[in-house]
Amino acid sequence: TVSSSWSTIPHYMVTVAIDMGKADALARSFKSAGTKVSINDMIIKAAATALERYPLMNASFADKNIVMHRDANIAVAIGLDEGVVMPVIRTCQNLSLEEIGARSRELVGLAKEGKLGKEEMAGGTFAISNMGMLGVESFIAIVPPSQSAILAVGMVKDEAVVRDGAIQIARMMRITVSADHRVHDGAYAAKFLGEVRSILEAPESLQG
């Protein structure tokens, strides 16, 4: 359970801010072309790509051992009236943005209909919780059982930033990873988040 995770997993947290201007523009171009790809789908794909470079973030801790996982099976938090469920999008590293978007919408539909089964709920290796649509700027999530990290995603909003000595308005988003200190440390998580940030700030690579 979540409460047991908080009491048994030695948590640590790392936060980064990301300029989502290009990702926002890409999402709008998808929408105008009639392609159903959301910002959240891009975040899932960016995380899956970064997990390939930093595989410990995709590992788990069991029986005093670190267990590595080949596939990025990403559990995505879906809020329902009765609580939060976290169905799994499997092998995200092999899926296109469009495929991730389609699978995400399918899981949301099953969740709302109360039709999620064990197959959809089991086997997550990394988790993402996005509360941006609720107006949340940043938050801390609890690492789910059997995983070692969860990414908490805040809203994308206009912020004043300083670039080359001038104040500009940028579309900024904050993400916070909560992670299991038995599996990795803050420096490793910071590098992972840096990779996610690099991908989302130059999102053209996500279309490959």
Tab-separated table of C-alpha atoms in Angstrom:
chain	number	residue	atom	x	y	z
A	1	THR	CA	0.000	0.000	0.000
A	2	VAL	CA	0.970	3.647	-0.321
A	3	SER	CA	1.204	4.100	3.443
A	4	SER	CA	3.550	1.133	3.775
A	5	SER	CA	5.665	2.503	0.914
A	6	TRP	CA	6.118	5.795	2.755
A	7	SER	CA	7.135	4.039	5.966
A	8	THR	CA	9.413	1.376	4.450
A	9	ILE	CA	11.054	3.136	1.475
A	10	PRO	CA	13.767	5.730	2.267
A	11	HIS	CA	12.468	8.506	0.024
A	12	TYR	CA	14.384	11.380	-1.519
A	13	MET	CA	13.118	14.037	-3.929
A	14	VAL	CA	14.641	16.085	-6.755
A	15	THR	CA	12.910	18.868	-8.741
A	16	VAL	CA	13.740	20.568	-12.048
A	17	ALA	CA	12.030	23.283	-14.089
A	18	ILE	CA	11.511	22.736	-17.817
A	19	ASP	CA	10.827	25.207	-20.619
A	20	MET	CA	7.862	23.589	-22.360
A	21	GLY	CA	7.508	26.177	-25.130
A	22	LYS	CA	8.540	23.855	-27.956
A	23	ALA	CA	6.612	20.887	-26.523
A	24	ASP	CA	3.528	23.090	-26.187
A	25	ALA	CA	3.871	24.161	-29.815
A	26	LEU	CA	4.329	20.549	-30.919
A	27	ALA	CA	1.173	19.516	-29.043
A	28	ARG	CA	-0.773	22.278	-30.794
A	29	SER	CA	0.554	21.165	-34.181
A	30	PHE	CA	-0.542	17.606	-33.456
A	31	LYS	CA	-4.003	18.876	-32.515
A	32	SER	CA	-4.354	20.990	-35.660
A	33	ALA	CA	-3.357	17.945	-37.725
A	34	GLY	CA	-6.017	15.844	-36.009
A	35	THR	CA	-3.463	13.682	-34.186
A	36	LYS	CA	-4.307	12.884	-30.573
A	37	VAL	CA	-1.048	13.433	-28.692
A	38	SER	CA	-1.015	15.330	-25.395
A	39	ILE	CA	1.703	16.967	-23.331
A	40	ASN	CA	1.355	14.046	-20.920
A	41	ASP	CA	2.033	11.571	-23.739
A	42	MET	CA	5.234	13.479	-24.514
A	43	ILE	CA	6.266	13.331	-20.854
A	44	ILE	CA	5.693	9.561	-20.792
A	45	LYS	CA	7.786	9.089	-23.947
A	46	ALA	CA	10.518	11.410	-22.671
A	47	ALA	CA	10.675	9.491	-19.396
A	48	ALA	CA	10.844	6.150	-21.215
A	49	THR	CA	13.698	7.435	-23.375
A	50	ALA	CA	15.570	8.768	-20.339
A	51	LEU	CA	15.071	5.448	-18.520
A	52	GLU	CA	17.079	3.716	-21.243
A	53	ARG	CA	20.030	5.968	-20.431
A	54	TYR	CA	19.513	5.793	-16.651
A	55	PRO	CA	18.191	2.243	-16.125
A	56	LEU	CA	18.475	2.272	-12.332
A	57	MET	CA	15.486	4.629	-12.253
A	58	ASN	CA	13.538	1.751	-13.823
A	59	ALA	CA	14.766	-0.801	-11.270
A	60	SER	CA	13.113	-2.008	-8.075
A	61	PHE	CA	14.255	-3.215	-4.657
A	62	ALA	CA	13.228	-6.687	-3.502
A	63	ASP	CA	14.666	-9.109	-0.933
A	64	LYS	CA	17.580	-6.753	-0.239
A	65	ASN	CA	18.552	-6.764	-3.918
A	66	ILE	CA	18.250	-4.302	-6.780
A	67	VAL	CA	16.194	-5.838	-9.595
A	68	MET	CA	16.761	-4.439	-13.089
A	69	HIS	CA	13.919	-4.321	-15.623
A	70	ARG	CA	14.459	-4.333	-19.365
A	71	ASP	CA	11.213	-2.649	-20.389
A	72	ALA	CA	9.878	0.754	-19.373
A	73	ASN	CA	6.444	-0.287	-18.136
A	74	ILE	CA	5.118	3.062	-16.966
A	75	ALA	CA	2.250	3.249	-14.487
A	76	VAL	CA	0.157	6.369	-15.055
A	77	ALA	CA	-1.977	7.821	-12.261
A	78	ILE	CA	-5.649	8.333	-13.155
A	79	GLY	CA	-7.889	10.167	-10.696
A	80	LEU	CA	-11.384	8.775	-10.175
A	81	ASP	CA	-14.147	9.789	-7.765
A	82	GLU	CA	-13.329	6.753	-5.641
A	83	GLY	CA	-9.573	7.309	-5.661
A	84	VAL	CA	-6.482	7.009	-7.824
A	85	VAL	CA	-5.630	4.002	-9.999
A	86	MET	CA	-2.323	3.415	-11.775
A	87	PRO	CA	-2.673	1.235	-14.882
A	88	VAL	CA	0.455	0.398	-16.851
A	89	ILE	CA	1.503	1.329	-20.381
A	90	ARG	CA	3.941	-1.429	-21.319
A	91	THR	CA	7.194	-1.203	-23.293
A	92	CYS	CA	6.933	2.569	-23.634
A	93	GLN	CA	10.470	2.692	-25.015
A	94	ASN	CA	9.217	0.910	-28.142
A	95	LEU	CA	6.009	2.910	-28.636
A	96	SER	CA	5.509	6.017	-30.750
A	97	LEU	CA	3.874	9.133	-29.321
A	98	GLU	CA	0.678	8.225	-31.145
A	99	GLU	CA	0.723	4.692	-29.715
A	100	ILE	CA	1.315	5.995	-26.193
A	101	GLY	CA	-1.551	8.456	-26.646
A	102	ALA	CA	-3.908	5.747	-27.890
A	103	ARG	CA	-3.019	3.375	-25.056
A	104	SER	CA	-3.336	6.140	-22.480
A	105	ARG	CA	-6.822	7.064	-23.698
A	106	GLU	CA	-7.798	3.389	-23.715
A	107	LEU	CA	-6.689	2.967	-20.091
A	108	VAL	CA	-8.510	6.135	-19.010
A	109	GLY	CA	-11.666	4.755	-20.613
A	110	LEU	CA	-11.310	1.400	-18.869
A	111	ALA	CA	-10.641	3.149	-15.565
A	112	LYS	CA	-13.755	5.311	-15.813
A	113	GLU	CA	-15.833	2.245	-16.675
A	114	GLY	CA	-14.366	0.281	-13.774
A	115	LYS	CA	-13.016	-2.333	-16.172
A	116	LEU	CA	-9.306	-2.316	-15.350
A	117	GLY	CA	-8.079	-5.859	-14.759
A	118	LYS	CA	-4.959	-7.361	-13.241
A	119	GLU	CA	-3.260	-7.309	-16.628
A	120	GLU	CA	-3.588	-3.524	-16.840
A	121	MET	CA	-2.590	-2.915	-13.217
A	122	ALA	CA	0.417	-5.208	-12.768
A	123	GLY	CA	4.049	-4.968	-13.745
A	124	GLY	CA	4.783	-1.255	-13.523
A	125	THR	CA	8.493	-0.380	-13.327
A	126	PHE	CA	8.225	3.435	-13.133
A	127	ALA	CA	5.324	5.767	-12.362
A	128	ILE	CA	4.074	9.181	-13.461
A	129	SER	CA	1.446	11.319	-11.732
A	130	ASN	CA	0.343	14.503	-13.507
A	131	MET	CA	-1.714	17.011	-11.517
A	132	GLY	CA	-1.083	19.891	-13.878
A	133	MET	CA	-4.644	19.833	-15.177
A	134	LEU	CA	-5.792	20.545	-11.597
A	135	GLY	CA	-3.760	23.745	-11.439
A	136	VAL	CA	-1.044	22.234	-9.248
A	137	GLU	CA	2.364	23.846	-9.800
A	138	SER	CA	4.419	21.156	-8.056
A	139	PHE	CA	3.933	18.336	-5.573
A	140	ILE	CA	5.613	15.302	-4.068
A	141	ALA	CA	4.351	11.786	-4.793
A	142	ILE	CA	4.942	8.598	-2.828
A	143	VAL	CA	6.912	5.820	-4.517
A	144	PRO	CA	4.505	2.971	-5.359
A	145	PRO	CA	5.153	-0.533	-4.023
A	146	SER	CA	7.435	-2.653	-6.259
A	147	GLN	CA	8.907	0.424	-7.981
A	148	SER	CA	11.771	2.760	-7.102
A	149	ALA	CA	10.642	6.088	-8.549
A	150	ILE	CA	7.618	8.212	-9.420
A	151	LEU	CA	7.568	11.426	-11.415
A	152	ALA	CA	5.215	14.148	-10.143
A	153	VAL	CA	4.265	16.579	-12.920
A	154	GLY	CA	2.969	20.098	-12.348
A	155	MET	CA	1.124	22.490	-14.634
A	156	VAL	CA	2.590	24.300	-17.625
A	157	LYS	CA	2.277	28.047	-17.074
A	158	ASP	CA	3.690	31.371	-18.180
A	159	GLU	CA	6.590	32.571	-16.042
A	160	ALA	CA	9.058	35.422	-16.262
A	161	VAL	CA	12.589	34.123	-16.853
A	162	VAL	CA	15.893	35.906	-17.404
A	163	ARG	CA	17.802	35.039	-20.588
A	164	ASP	CA	20.838	36.905	-21.832
A	165	GLY	CA	20.138	39.597	-19.275
A	166	ALA	CA	16.585	40.209	-20.492
A	167	ILE	CA	13.266	39.226	-18.938
A	168	GLN	CA	11.180	36.944	-21.139
A	169	ILE	CA	7.946	35.006	-20.726
A	170	ALA	CA	8.364	31.238	-20.963
A	171	ARG	CA	6.026	28.243	-20.690
A	172	MET	CA	7.489	26.538	-17.636
A	173	MET	CA	6.718	23.229	-15.900
A	174	ARG	CA	8.164	21.650	-12.761
A	175	ILE	CA	8.657	17.936	-12.314
A	176	THR	CA	9.696	16.217	-9.098
A	177	VAL	CA	10.965	12.673	-8.835
A	178	SER	CA	10.450	10.816	-5.566
A	179	ALA	CA	12.768	7.835	-5.388
A	180	ASP	CA	14.096	4.942	-3.321
A	181	HIS	CA	17.517	5.742	-1.853
A	182	ARG	CA	18.322	2.020	-1.652
A	183	VAL	CA	18.394	1.858	-5.457
A	184	HIS	CA	19.923	5.186	-6.520
A	185	ASP	CA	20.869	8.599	-5.158
A	186	GLY	CA	20.021	12.236	-5.742
A	187	ALA	CA	22.857	12.858	-8.188
A	188	TYR	CA	21.722	9.955	-10.392
A	189	ALA	CA	18.108	11.152	-10.246
A	190	ALA	CA	19.229	14.687	-11.118
A	191	LYS	CA	20.971	13.375	-14.241
A	192	PHE	CA	17.836	11.434	-15.169
A	193	LEU	CA	15.682	14.551	-14.759
A	194	GLY	CA	18.213	16.534	-16.769
A	195	GLU	CA	17.793	14.042	-19.600
A	196	VAL	CA	13.988	14.331	-19.411
A	197	ARG	CA	14.338	18.120	-19.501
A	198	SER	CA	16.686	18.026	-22.507
A	199	ILE	CA	14.260	15.833	-24.434
A	200	LEU	CA	11.191	17.957	-23.661
A	201	GLU	CA	13.002	21.204	-24.460
A	202	ALA	CA	13.941	19.779	-27.894
A	203	PRO	CA	10.921	17.498	-28.467
A	204	GLU	CA	11.505	16.863	-32.168
A	205	SER	CA	13.342	13.665	-31.198
A	206	LEU	CA	10.129	12.286	-29.704
A	207	GLN	CA	8.656	11.936	-33.177
A	208	GLY	CA	11.308	9.433	-34.283
